[in-house]
Short mmCIF file of C-alpha atoms and ligand atoms in Angstrom, two decimals:
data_model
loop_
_atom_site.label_atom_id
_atom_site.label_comp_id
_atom_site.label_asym_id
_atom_site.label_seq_id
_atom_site.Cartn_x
_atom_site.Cartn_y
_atom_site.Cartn_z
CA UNK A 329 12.32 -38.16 -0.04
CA UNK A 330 14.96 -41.04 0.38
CA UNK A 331 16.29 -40.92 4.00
CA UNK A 332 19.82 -40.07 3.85
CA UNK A 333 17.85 -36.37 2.60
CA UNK A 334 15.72 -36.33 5.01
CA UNK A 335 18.86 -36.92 7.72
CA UNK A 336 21.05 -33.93 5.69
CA UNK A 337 18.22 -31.72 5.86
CA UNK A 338 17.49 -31.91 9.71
CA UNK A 339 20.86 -31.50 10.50
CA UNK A 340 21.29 -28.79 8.01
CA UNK A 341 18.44 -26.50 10.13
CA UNK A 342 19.85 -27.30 13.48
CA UNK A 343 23.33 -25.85 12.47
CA UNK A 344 21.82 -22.85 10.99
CA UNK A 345 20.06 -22.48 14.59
CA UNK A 346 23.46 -22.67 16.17
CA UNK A 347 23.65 -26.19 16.98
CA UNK A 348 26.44 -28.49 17.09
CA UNK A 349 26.32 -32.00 15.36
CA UNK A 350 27.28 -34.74 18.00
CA UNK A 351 27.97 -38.59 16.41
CA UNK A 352 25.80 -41.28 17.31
CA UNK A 353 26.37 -42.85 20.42
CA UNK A 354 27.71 -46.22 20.05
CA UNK A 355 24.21 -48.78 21.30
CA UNK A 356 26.07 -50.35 23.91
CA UNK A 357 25.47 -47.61 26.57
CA UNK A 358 28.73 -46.64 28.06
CA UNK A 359 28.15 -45.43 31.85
CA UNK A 360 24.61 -47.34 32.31
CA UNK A 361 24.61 -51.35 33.50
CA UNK A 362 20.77 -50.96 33.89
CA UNK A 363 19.94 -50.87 30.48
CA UNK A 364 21.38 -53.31 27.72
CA UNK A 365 21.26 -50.42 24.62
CA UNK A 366 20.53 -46.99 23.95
CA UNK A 367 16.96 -46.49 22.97
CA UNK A 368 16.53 -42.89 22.30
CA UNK A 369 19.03 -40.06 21.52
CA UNK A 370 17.98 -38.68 25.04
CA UNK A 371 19.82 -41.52 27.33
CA UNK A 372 23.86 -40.87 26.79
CA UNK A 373 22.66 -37.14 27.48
CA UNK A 374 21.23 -37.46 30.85
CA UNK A 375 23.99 -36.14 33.28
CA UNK A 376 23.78 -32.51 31.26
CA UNK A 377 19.86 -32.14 31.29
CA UNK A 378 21.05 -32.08 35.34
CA UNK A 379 22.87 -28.89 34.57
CA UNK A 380 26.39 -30.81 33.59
CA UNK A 381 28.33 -29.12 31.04
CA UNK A 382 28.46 -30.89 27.73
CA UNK A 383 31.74 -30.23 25.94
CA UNK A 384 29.64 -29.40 22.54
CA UNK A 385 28.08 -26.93 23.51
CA UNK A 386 24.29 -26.16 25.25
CA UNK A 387 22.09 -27.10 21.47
CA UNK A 388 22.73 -29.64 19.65
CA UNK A 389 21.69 -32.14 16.83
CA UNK A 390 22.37 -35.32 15.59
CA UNK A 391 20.89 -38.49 14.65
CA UNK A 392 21.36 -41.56 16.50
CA UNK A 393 21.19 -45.49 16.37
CA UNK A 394 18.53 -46.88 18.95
CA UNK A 395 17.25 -50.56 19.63
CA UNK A 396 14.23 -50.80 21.58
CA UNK A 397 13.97 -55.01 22.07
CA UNK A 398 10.62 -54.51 23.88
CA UNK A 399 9.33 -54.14 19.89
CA UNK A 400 10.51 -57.66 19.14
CA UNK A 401 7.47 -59.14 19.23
CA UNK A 402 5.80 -56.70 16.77
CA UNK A 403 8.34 -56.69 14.20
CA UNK A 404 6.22 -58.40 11.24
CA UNK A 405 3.82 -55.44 10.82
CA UNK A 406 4.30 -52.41 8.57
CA UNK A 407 5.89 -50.20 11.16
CA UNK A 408 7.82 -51.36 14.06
CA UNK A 409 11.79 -51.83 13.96
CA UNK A 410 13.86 -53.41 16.35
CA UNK A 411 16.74 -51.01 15.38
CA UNK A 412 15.93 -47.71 13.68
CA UNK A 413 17.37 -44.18 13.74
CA UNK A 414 16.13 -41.16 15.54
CA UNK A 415 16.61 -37.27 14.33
CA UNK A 416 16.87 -35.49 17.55
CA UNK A 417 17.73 -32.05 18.91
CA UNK A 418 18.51 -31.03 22.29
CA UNK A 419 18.29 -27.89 24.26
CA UNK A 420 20.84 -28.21 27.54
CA UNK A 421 19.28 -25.62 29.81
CA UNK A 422 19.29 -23.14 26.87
CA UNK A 423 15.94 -22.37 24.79
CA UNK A 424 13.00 -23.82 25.68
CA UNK A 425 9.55 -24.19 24.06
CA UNK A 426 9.09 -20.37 22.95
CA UNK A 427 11.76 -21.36 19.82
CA UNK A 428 10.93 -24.65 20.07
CA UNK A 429 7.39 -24.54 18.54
CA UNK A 430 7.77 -22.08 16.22
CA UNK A 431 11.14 -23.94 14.89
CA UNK A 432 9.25 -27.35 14.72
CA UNK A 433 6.52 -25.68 12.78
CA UNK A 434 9.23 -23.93 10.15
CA UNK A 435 10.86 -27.48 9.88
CA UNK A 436 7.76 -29.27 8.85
CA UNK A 437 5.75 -26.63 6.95
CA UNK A 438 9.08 -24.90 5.20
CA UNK A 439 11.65 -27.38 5.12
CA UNK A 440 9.78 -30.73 4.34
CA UNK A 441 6.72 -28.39 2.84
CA UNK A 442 4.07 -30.86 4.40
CA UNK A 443 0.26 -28.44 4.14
CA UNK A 444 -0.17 -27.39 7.00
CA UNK A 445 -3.37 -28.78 7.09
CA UNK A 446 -2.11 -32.01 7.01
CA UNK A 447 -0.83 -31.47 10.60
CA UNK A 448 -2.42 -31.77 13.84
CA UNK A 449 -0.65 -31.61 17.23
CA UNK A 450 -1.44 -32.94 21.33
CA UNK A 451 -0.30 -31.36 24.20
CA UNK A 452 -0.10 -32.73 27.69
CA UNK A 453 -4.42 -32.68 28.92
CA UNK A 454 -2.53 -31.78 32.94
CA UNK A 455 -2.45 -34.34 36.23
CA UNK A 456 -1.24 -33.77 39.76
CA UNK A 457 1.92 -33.65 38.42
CA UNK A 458 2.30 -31.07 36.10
CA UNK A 459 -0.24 -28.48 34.56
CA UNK A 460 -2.38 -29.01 31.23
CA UNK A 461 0.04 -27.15 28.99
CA UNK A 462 -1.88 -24.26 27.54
CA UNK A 463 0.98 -22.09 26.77
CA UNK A 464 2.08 -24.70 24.13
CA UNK A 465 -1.01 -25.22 22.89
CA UNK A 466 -0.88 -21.28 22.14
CA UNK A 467 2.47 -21.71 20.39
CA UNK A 468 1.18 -23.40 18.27
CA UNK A 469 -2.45 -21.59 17.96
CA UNK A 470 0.05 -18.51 16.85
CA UNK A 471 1.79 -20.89 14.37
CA UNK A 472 -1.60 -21.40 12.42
CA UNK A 473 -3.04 -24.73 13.90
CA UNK A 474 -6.19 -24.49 14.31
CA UNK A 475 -8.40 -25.72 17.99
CA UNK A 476 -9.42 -28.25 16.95
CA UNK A 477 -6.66 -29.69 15.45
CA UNK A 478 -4.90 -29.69 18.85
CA UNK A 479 -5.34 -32.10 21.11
CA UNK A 480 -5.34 -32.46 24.87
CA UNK A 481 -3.96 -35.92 26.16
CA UNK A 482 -3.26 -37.80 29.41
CA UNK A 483 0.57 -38.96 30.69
CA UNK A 484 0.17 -42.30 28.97
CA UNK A 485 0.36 -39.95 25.30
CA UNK A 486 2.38 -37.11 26.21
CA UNK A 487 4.91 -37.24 28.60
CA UNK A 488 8.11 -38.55 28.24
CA UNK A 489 10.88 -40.81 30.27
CA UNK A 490 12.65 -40.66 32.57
CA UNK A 491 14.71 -43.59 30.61
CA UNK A 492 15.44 -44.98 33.76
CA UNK A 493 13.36 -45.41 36.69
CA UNK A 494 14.79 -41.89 38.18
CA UNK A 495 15.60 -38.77 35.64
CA UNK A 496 14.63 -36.11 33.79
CA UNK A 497 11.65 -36.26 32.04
CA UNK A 498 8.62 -33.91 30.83
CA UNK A 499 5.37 -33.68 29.50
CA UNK A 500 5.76 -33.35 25.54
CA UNK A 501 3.87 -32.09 22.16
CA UNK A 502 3.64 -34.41 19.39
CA UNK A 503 3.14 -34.02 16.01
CA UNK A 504 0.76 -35.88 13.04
CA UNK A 505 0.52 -35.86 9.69
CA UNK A 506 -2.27 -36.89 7.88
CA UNK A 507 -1.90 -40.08 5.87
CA UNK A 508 -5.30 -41.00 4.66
CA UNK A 509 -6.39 -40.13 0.92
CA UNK A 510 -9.13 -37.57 2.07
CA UNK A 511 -8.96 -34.40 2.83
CA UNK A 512 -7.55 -33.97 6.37
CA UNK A 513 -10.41 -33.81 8.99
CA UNK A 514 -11.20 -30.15 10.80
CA UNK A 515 -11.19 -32.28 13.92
CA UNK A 516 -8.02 -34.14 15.17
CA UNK A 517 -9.01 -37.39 16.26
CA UNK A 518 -6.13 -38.90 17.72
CA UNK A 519 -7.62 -42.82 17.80
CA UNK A 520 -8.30 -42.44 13.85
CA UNK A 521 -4.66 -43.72 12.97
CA UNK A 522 -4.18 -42.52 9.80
CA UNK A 523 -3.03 -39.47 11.67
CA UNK A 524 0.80 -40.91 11.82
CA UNK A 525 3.47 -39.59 14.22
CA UNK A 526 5.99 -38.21 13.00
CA UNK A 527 7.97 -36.30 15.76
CA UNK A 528 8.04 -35.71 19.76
CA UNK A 529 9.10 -32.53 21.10
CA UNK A 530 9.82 -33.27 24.75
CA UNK A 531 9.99 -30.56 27.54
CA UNK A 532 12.37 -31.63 30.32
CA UNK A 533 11.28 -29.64 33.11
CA UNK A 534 10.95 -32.90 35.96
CA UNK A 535 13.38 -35.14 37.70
CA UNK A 536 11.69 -38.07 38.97
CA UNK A 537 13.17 -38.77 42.28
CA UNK A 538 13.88 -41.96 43.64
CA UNK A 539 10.45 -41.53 45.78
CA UNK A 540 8.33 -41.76 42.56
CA UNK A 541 8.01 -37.43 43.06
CA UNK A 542 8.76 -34.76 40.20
CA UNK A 543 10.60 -32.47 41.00
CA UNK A 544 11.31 -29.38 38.72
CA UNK A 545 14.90 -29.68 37.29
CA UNK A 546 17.41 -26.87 38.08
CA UNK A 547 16.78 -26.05 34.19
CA UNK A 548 14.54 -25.94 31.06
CA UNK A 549 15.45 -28.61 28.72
CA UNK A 550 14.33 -29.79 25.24
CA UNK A 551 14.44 -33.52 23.57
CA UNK A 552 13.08 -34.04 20.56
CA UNK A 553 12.49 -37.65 18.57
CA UNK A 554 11.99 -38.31 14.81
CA UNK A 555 11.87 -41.48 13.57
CA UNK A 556 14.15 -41.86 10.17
CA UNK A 557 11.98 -45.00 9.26
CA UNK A 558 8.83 -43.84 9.58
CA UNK A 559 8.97 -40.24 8.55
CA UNK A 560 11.01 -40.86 5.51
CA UNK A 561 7.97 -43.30 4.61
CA UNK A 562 5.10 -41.00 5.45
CA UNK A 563 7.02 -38.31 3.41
CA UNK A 564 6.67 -40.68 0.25
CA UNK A 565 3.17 -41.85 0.84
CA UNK A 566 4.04 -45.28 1.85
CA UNK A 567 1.95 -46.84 4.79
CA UNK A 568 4.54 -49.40 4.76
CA UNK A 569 7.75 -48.46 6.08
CA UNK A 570 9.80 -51.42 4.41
CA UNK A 571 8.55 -50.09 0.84
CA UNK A 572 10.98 -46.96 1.39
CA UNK A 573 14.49 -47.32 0.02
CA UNK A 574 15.97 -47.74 3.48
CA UNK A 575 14.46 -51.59 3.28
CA UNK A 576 14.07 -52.12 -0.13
CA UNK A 577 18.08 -53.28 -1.30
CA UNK A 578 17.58 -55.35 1.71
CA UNK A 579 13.95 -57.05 0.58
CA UNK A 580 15.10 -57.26 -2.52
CA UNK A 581 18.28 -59.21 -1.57
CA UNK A 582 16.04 -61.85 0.09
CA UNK A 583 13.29 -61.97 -2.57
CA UNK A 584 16.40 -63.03 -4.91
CA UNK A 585 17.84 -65.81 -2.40
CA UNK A 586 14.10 -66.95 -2.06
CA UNK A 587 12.85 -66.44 -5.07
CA UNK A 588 9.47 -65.59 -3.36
CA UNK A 589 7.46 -62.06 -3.66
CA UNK A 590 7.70 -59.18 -0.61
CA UNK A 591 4.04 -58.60 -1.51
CA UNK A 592 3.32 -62.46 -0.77
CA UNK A 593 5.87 -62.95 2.04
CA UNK A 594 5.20 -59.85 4.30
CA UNK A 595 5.74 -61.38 7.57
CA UNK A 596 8.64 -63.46 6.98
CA UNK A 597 10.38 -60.85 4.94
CA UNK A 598 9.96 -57.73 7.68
CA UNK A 599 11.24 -59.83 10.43
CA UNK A 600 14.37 -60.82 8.11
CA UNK A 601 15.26 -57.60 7.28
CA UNK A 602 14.32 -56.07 10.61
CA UNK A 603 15.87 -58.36 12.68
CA UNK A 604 19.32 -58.75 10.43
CA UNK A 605 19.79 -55.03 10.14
CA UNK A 606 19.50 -54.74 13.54
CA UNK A 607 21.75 -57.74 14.29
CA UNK A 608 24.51 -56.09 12.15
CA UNK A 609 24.72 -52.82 13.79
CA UNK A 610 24.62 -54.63 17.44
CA UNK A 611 27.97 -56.80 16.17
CA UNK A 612 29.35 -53.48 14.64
CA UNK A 613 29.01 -51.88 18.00
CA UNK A 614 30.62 -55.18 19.55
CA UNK A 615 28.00 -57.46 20.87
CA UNK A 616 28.81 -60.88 20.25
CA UNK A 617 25.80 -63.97 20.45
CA UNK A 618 26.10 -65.97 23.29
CA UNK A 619 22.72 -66.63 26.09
CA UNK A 620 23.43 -64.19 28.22
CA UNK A 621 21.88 -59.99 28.18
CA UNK A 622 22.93 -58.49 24.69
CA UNK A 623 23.95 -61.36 23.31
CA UNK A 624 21.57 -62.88 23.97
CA UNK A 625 19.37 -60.51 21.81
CA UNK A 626 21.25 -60.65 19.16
CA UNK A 627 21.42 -64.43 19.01
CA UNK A 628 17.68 -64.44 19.46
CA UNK A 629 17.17 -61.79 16.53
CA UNK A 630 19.99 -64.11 13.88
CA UNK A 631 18.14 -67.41 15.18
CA UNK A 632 14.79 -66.19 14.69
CA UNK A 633 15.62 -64.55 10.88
CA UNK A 634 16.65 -68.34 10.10
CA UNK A 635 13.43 -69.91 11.16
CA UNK A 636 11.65 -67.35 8.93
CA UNK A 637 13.94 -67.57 6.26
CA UNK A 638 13.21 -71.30 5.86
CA UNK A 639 9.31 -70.21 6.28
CA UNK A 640 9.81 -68.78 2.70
CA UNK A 641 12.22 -71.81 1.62
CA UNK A 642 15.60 -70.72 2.51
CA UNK A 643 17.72 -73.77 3.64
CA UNK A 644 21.13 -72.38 3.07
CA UNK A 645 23.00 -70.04 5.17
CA UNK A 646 22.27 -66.32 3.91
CA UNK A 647 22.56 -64.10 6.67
CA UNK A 648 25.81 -62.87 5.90
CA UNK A 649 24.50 -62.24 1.73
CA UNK A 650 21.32 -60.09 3.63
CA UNK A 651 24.44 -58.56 5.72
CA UNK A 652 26.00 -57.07 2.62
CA UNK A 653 22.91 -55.74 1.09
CA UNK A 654 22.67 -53.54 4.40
CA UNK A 655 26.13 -52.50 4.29
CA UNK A 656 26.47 -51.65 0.47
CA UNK A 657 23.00 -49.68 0.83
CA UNK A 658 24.75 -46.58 -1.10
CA UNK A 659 21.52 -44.87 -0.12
CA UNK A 660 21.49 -44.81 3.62
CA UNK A 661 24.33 -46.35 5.48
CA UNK A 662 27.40 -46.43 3.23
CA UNK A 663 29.80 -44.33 4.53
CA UNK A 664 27.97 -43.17 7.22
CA UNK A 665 28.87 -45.16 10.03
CA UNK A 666 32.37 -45.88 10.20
CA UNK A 667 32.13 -48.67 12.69
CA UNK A 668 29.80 -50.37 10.05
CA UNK A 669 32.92 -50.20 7.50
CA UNK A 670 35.74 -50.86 9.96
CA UNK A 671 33.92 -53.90 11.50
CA UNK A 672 32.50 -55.31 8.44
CA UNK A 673 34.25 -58.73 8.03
CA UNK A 674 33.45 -59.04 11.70
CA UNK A 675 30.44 -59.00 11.03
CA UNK A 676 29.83 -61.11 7.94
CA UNK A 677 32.01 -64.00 10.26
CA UNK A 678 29.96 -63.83 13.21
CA UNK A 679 26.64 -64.15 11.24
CA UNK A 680 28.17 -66.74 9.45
CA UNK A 681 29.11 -68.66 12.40
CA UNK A 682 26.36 -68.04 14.27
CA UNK A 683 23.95 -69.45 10.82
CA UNK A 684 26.29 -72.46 10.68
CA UNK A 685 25.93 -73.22 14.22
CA UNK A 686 22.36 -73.61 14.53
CA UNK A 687 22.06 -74.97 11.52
CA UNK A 688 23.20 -78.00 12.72
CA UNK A 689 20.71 -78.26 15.44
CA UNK A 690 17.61 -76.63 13.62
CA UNK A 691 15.72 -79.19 11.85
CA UNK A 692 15.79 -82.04 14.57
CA UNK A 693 14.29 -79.28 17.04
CA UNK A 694 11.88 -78.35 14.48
CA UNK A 695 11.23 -82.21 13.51
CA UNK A 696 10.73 -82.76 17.26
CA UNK A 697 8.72 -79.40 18.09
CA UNK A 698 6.22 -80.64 15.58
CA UNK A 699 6.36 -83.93 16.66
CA UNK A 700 5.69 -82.73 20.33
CA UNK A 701 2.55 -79.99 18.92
CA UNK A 702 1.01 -82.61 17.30
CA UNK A 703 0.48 -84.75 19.91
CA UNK A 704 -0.62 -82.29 22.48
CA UNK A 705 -3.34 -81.27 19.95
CA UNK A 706 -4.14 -84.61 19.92
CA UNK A 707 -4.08 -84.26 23.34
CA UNK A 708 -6.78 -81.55 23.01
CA UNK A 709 -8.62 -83.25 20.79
CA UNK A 710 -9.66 -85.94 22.94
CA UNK A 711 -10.00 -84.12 26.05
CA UNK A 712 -6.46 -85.59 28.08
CA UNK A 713 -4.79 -82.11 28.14
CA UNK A 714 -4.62 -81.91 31.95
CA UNK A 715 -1.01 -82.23 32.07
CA UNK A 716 -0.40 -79.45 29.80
CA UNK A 717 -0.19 -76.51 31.60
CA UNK A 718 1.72 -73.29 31.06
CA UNK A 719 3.97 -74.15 33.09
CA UNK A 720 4.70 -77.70 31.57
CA UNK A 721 5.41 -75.58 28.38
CA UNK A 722 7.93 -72.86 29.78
CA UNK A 723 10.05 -76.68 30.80
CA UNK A 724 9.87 -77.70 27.37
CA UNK A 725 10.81 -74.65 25.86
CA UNK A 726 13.53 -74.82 28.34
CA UNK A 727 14.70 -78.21 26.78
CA UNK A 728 14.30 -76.96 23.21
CA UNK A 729 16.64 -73.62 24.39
CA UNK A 730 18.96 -75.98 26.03
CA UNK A 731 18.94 -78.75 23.08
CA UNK A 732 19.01 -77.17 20.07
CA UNK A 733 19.42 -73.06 21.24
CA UNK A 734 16.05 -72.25 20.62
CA UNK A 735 14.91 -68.63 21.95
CA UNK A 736 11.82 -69.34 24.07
CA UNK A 737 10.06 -67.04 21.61
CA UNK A 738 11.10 -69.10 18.81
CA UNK A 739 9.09 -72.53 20.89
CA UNK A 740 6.30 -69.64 21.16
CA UNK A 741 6.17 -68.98 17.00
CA UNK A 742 5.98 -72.43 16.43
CA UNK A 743 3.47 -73.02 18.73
CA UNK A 744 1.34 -70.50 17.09
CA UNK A 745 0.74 -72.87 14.23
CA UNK A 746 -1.21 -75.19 16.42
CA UNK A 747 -3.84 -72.78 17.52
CA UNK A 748 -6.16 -74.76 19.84
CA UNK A 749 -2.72 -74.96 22.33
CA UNK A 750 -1.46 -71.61 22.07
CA UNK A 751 -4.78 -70.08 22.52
CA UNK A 752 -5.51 -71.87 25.77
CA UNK A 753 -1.88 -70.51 26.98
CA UNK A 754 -0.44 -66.76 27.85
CA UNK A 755 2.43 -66.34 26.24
CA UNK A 756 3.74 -64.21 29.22
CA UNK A 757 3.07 -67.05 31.53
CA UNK A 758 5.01 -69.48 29.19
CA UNK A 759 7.88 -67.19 29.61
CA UNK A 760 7.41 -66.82 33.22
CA UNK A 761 8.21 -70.38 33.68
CA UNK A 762 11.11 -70.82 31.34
CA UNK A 763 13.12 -68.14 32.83
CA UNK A 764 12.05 -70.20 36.20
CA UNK A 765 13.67 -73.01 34.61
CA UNK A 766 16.41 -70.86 32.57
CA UNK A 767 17.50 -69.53 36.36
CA UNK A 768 17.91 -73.13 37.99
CA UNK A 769 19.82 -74.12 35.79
CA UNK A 770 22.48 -71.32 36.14
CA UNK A 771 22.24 -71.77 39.87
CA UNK A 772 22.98 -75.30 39.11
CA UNK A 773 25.93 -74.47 37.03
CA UNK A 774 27.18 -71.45 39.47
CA UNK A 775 27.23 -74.15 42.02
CA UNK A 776 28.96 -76.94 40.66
CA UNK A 777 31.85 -74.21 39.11
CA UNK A 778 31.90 -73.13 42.63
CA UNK A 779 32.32 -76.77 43.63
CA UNK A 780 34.74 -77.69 40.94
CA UNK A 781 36.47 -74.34 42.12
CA UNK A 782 37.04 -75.71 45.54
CA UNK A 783 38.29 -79.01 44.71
CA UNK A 784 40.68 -77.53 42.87
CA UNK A 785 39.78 -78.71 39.28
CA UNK A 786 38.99 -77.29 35.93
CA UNK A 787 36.51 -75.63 35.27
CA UNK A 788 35.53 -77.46 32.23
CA UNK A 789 34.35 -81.19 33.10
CA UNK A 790 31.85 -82.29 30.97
CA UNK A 791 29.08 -81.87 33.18
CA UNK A 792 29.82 -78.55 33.62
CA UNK A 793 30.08 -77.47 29.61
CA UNK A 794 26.80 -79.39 29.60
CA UNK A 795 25.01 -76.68 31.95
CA UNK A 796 27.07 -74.07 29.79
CA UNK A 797 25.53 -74.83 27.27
N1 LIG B 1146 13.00 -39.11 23.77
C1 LIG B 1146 11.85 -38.87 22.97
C2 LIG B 1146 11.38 -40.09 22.22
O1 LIG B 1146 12.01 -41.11 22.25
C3 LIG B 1146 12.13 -37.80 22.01
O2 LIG B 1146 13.45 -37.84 21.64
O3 LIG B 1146 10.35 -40.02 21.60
#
């Protein structure tokens, strides 16, 4: 099944139940400064889970375009995305998990005919603050899943939110489908992970109040959470999401501009793909790079596809060729998103720019990195390391940010290759100490505009587009 299906399809139910297709909310959240883009389908619907009105209706459906950037630093495996999409449904106050269950069950088993004895399902195991959920653990007893292929699990596995630090949130059931080549096992064993997730049906029942208490809501909601990427690749027996046709145009695009394999190149290739795809629909949705928040993201996400892309030989700017291989994907996004077409030369510019910029700056901060990691290994070698500390390293990746716009996690990849230094070192800790540094600096620069300001001169001495920049 090829995901723009799978995406018809859910819809397609949920408007036969009655629902009401809302678009995708645009990433940038619109009423939220605490959080720099949407992450789940959930978020821009907060205020009605509180018993607001929503001028669609009480169900609805849709599928939406999340980036969760505390993923970054797994993109490179099989299954994490920095950007993906997410099926979801939503119940404002209306039903609750009686249809729920029995819906989620006639979606899987009828509508995307997975056996049912490829499924197994967990329910929340109960805490002080809410009780183990037996009555949807019967649901789904009455649906046909067997005991033992339901499982009982702590808040950590199934409860959900709130997105914020106060909101709605609930305890949820998830479901798993059984990817190994065996025969499914009678006993759900939710550690063995070839028992893959492939959706989240949320009950929000809680607000959590601003005292860390849950309270229960004034109604029932539901939320529920499929992930396009990783169902659609489960449904056609790939372990590896970017073998599906959502990824492949894309992989295929940078195996040509390389002319190096996928199967040889994993790492480099996933993070490419990933982290331009991504890139493209934060510009579409009208993020711009620059070092600050969401811009900064996105520069970090273009920056680091570079530095991979010349892993696997790339020297030339290509970002905006991978750029077109997303947007011309007939299979998934063509036509779909209008902002994608509307905005497109936009965004071929601003990756262009954005390549062309730090290409000028790229391979003296590499030549110098290297130069640096060779002699603290040296350093090592001979037992003088004392004044290499984490904190040394957070300044230095400072320097490299503020010399030649390196992300600190780019100074941290690099790093990497010299294992006897980045083993001794928490990467956390690293980071811990270049935002130290990061902030003086633009208390240094806040200062002297506020100086500058006072005097009664420009803004734009050289000193000061120094600490700009
Ligand atoms: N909000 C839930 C999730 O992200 C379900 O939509 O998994």
């Amino acid at each position: 099944m090829n995901a723009r299906e799978l995406k018809n399809i859910f819809i397609e139910f949920f408007l036969k139940k009655k629902h009401v297709e809302i678009p995708s909310a645009m990433l940038v959240p619109e009423n939220d400064p605490t959080t720099l883009f949407i992450s789940a389908g959930i978020q821009p619907l907060v205020p009605f889970f509180l018993g607001k009105k929503h001028p669609s209706g009480d169900r609805l459906v849709n599928v939406q375009k999340c980036v969760r950037t505390g993923d970054i630093e797994e993109v490179g495996d099989a299954v994490h995305h920095t950007f993906f999409e997410m099926l979801g449904n939503w119940s404002l106050g209306d039903y609750f998990k009686q249809e729920m269950i029995p819906w989620s069950f006639e979606f899987l088993t009828k509508t995307l005919n997975i056996p049912q004895n490829k499924l197994a399902v967990s329910v929340f195991a109960g805490d002080q603050d809410a009780p183990k959920d037996e009555e949807t653990a019967k649901l789904w007893e009455k649906q046909g899943i067997p005991l033992p292929r339901i499982a009982y699990l702590p808040k950590e596995n199934n409860w959900w939110g709130p997105p914020g630090i106060t909101g709605p949130c609930g305890t949820d059931t998830e479901m798993f489908y059984w990817t190994g080549d065996n025969q499914a096992p009678e006993v759900f064993d939710p550690k063995d992970n070839r028992w893959v997730e492939i959706w989240n049906d949320v009950l929000i029942q809680y607000l959590k109040n601003n005292q860390g208490k849950y309270e229960q809501l004034v109604q029932n909601n539901i939320d529920t959470g499929m992930g396009v990427e990783r169902t659609t690749a489960v449904l056609s027996g790939f372990s590896d999401n970017y073998l599906t046709n959502i990824w492949q145009p894309i992989i295929k695009e940078i195996e040509n501009i390389s002319t190096k394999k996928y199967s040889e190149n994993l790492v480099p290739m996933r993070i490419i793909a990933d982290h331009l795809r991504a890139a493209i629909f934060m510009i579409a949705d009208g993020v711009e790079p620059s070092n600050k928040e969401r811009g900064y993201v996105l520069r970090r996400l273009i920056r680091r596809s570079i530095r991979q892309g010349k892993i696997i030989g790339i020297e030339n700017n290509f970002c905006s060729v991978i750029a077109q291989a997303v947007l011309d994907n007939q299979d998934n996004y063509a036509g779909t998103y209008p902002e994608l077409d509307l905005n497109e030369n936009k965004i071929l510019e601003t990756l262009e720019a954005e390549e062309t910029k730090f290409r000028r700056t790229l391979n003296k901060g590499l030549n110098e990195i290297e130069k640096d990691f060779i002699n603290y290994t040296k350093l090592f070698e001979n037992k003088k390391q004392e004044a290499i500390s984490a904190e040394y390293l957070g300044k230095k990746a400072f320097y490299y940010f503020e010399s030649f716009g390196f992300p600190v996690e780019m100074f941290l990849d690099e790093a990497s290759f010299y294992k006897t230094i980045i083993k001794m070192f928490d990467r956390d800790e690293i980071i811990k100490y270049f935002n130290i540094e990061k902030q003086k600096h633009t208390e240094q620069s806040r200062t002297l505009s506020a100086g500058k300001f006072k005097s009664g001169l420009a803004d734009h001495s050289e000193v000061i587009t120094k600490y700009h920049t």
